Coordinates of C-alpha atoms in Angstrom, one line a residue:
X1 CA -15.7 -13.1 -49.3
X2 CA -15.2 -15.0 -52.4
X3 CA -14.6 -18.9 -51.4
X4 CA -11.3 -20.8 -52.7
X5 CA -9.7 -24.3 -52.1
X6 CA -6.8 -22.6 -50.6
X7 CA -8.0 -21.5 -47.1
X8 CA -6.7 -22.9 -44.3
X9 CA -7.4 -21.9 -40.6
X10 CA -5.2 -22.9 -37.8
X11 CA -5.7 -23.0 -34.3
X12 CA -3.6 -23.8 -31.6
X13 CA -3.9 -27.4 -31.9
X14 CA -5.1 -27.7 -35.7
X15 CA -5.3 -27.3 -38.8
X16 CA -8.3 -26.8 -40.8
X17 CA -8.4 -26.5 -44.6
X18 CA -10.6 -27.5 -47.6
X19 CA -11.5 -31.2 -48.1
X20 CA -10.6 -32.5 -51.4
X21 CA -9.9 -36.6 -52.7
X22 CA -7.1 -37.3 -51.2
X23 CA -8.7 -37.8 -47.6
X24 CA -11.9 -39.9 -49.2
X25 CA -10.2 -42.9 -47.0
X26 CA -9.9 -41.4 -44.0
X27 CA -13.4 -39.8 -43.7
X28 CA -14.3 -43.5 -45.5
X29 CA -12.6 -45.0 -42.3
X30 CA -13.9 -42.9 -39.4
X31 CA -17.1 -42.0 -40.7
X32 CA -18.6 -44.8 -38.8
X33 CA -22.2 -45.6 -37.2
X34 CA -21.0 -44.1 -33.3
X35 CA -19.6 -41.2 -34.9
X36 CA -23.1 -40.7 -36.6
X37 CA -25.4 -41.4 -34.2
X38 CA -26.9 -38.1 -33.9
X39 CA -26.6 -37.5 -37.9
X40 CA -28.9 -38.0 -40.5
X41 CA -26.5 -40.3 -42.2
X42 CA -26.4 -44.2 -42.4
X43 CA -22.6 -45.0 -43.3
X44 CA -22.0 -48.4 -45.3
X45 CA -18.7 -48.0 -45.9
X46 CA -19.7 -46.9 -49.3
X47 CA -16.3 -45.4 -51.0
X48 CA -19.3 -43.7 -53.8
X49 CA -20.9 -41.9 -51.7
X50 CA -18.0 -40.4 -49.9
X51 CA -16.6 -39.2 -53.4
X52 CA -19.6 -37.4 -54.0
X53 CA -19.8 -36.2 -51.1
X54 CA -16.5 -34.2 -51.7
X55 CA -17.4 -33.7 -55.0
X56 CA -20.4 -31.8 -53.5
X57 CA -18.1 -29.9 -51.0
X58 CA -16.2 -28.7 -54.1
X59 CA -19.1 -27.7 -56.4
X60 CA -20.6 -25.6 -53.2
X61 CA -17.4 -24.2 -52.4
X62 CA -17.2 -22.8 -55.8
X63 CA -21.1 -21.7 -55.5
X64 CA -19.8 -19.8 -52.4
X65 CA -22.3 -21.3 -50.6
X66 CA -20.4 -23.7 -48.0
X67 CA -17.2 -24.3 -47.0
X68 CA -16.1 -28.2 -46.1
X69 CA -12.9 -28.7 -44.0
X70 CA -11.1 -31.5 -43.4
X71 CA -9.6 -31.4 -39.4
X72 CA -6.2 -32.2 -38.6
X73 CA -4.1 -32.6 -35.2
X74 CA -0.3 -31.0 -34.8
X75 CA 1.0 -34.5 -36.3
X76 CA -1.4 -33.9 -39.8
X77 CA -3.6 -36.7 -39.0
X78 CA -6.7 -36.6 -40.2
X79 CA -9.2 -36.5 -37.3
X80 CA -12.8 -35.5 -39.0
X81 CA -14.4 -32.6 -41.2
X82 CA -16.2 -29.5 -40.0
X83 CA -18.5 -27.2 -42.3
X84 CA -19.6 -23.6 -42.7
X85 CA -22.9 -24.1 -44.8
X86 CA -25.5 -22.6 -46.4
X87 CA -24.3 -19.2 -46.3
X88 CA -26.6 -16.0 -46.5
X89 CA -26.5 -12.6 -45.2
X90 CA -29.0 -13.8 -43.0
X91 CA -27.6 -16.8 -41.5
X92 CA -24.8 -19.5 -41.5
X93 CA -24.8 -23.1 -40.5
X94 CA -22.2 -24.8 -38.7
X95 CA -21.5 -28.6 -39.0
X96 CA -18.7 -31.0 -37.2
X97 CA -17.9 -34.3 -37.2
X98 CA -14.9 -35.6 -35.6
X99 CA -13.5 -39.3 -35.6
X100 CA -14.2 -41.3 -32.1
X101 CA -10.8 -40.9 -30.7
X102 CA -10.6 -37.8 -31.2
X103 CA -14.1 -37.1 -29.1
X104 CA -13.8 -35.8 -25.2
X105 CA -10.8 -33.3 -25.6
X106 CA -12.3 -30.0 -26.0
X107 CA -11.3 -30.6 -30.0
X108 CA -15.5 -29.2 -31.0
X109 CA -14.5 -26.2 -28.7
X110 CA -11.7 -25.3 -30.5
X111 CA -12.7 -25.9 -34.0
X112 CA -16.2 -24.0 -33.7
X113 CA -14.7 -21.3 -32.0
X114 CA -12.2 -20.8 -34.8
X115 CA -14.9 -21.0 -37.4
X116 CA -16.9 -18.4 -35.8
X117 CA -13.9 -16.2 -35.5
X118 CA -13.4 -17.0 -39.4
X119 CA -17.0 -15.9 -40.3
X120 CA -16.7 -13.1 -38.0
X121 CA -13.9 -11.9 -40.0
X122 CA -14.5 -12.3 -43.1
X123 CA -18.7 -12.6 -43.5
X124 CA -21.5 -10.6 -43.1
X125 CA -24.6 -12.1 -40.9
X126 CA -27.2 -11.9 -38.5
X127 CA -26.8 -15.5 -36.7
X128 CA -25.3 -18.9 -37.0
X129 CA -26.9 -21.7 -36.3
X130 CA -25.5 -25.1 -35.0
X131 CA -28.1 -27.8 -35.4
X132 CA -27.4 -30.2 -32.5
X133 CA -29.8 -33.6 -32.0
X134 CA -31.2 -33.3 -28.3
X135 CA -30.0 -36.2 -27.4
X136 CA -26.5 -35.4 -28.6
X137 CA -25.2 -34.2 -24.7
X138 CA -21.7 -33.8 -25.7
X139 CA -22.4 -31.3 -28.6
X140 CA -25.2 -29.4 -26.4
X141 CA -23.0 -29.2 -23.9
X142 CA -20.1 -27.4 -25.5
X143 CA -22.4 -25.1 -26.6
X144 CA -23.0 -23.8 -23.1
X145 CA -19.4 -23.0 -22.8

């Protein structure tokens, strides 16, 4: 599948679709140190670095090699990003973030599950992978399910 800024995948409580500049203060806003704890990032409330990093998301996405999504609720508020990345016919890597209110209500269940569905639908693979820290219970947890 060829990759474009206008996919959008909705579930029955969101909406996902591709990130882009106009949410750089959201994810600016939520992307805070408890929402990263378990990710290799060390937010500073740095407006740069969250420009590139959608800069990035567009460049890959037109590399077909990852898709970044921004998540929003029934109401269109933003409420984190989730990725499909690094995409081979071998494997695919899932990513999620979502903003700290927003953690606790199933919301990771529902996104990953629609991603998987997505890739299932429209990918050719062998596996996914979901790198989760081992101390991260909440993510390992909703793995299980």
């Amino acid at each position: 599948m060829e990759l474009h800024s206008d996919i959008i995948i909705k579930t029955e409580n969101l909406t996902l679709k591709t990130v882009d500049s106009t949410y750089i203060d959201d994810i600016l806003k939520h992307f805070t140190k408890e929402v990263t704890r378990y990710m290799p990032f060390n937010p500073e409330g740095n407006k740069k670095e969250i420009s590139d990093f959608v800069e990035n998301s567009e460049r890959t996405l037109l590399l077909n090699t990852d898709l970044v999504m921004v998540v929003l609720d029934s109401n269109k508020e933003f409420i984190g990003c989730c990725g499909i990345h690094n995409i081979t016919k071998e494997s695919i890597e899932l990513g999620l973030w979502l903003k700290s209110s927003s953690q606790g209500k199933g919301l990771g269940t529902e996104i990953v599950t629609a991603l998987i569905r997505f890739l299932e639908d429209h990918f050719t693979f062998k596996y996914i992978l979901y790198p989760v820290d081992e101390e991260n219970i909440a993510s390992r947890k909703f793995l299980k399910n």
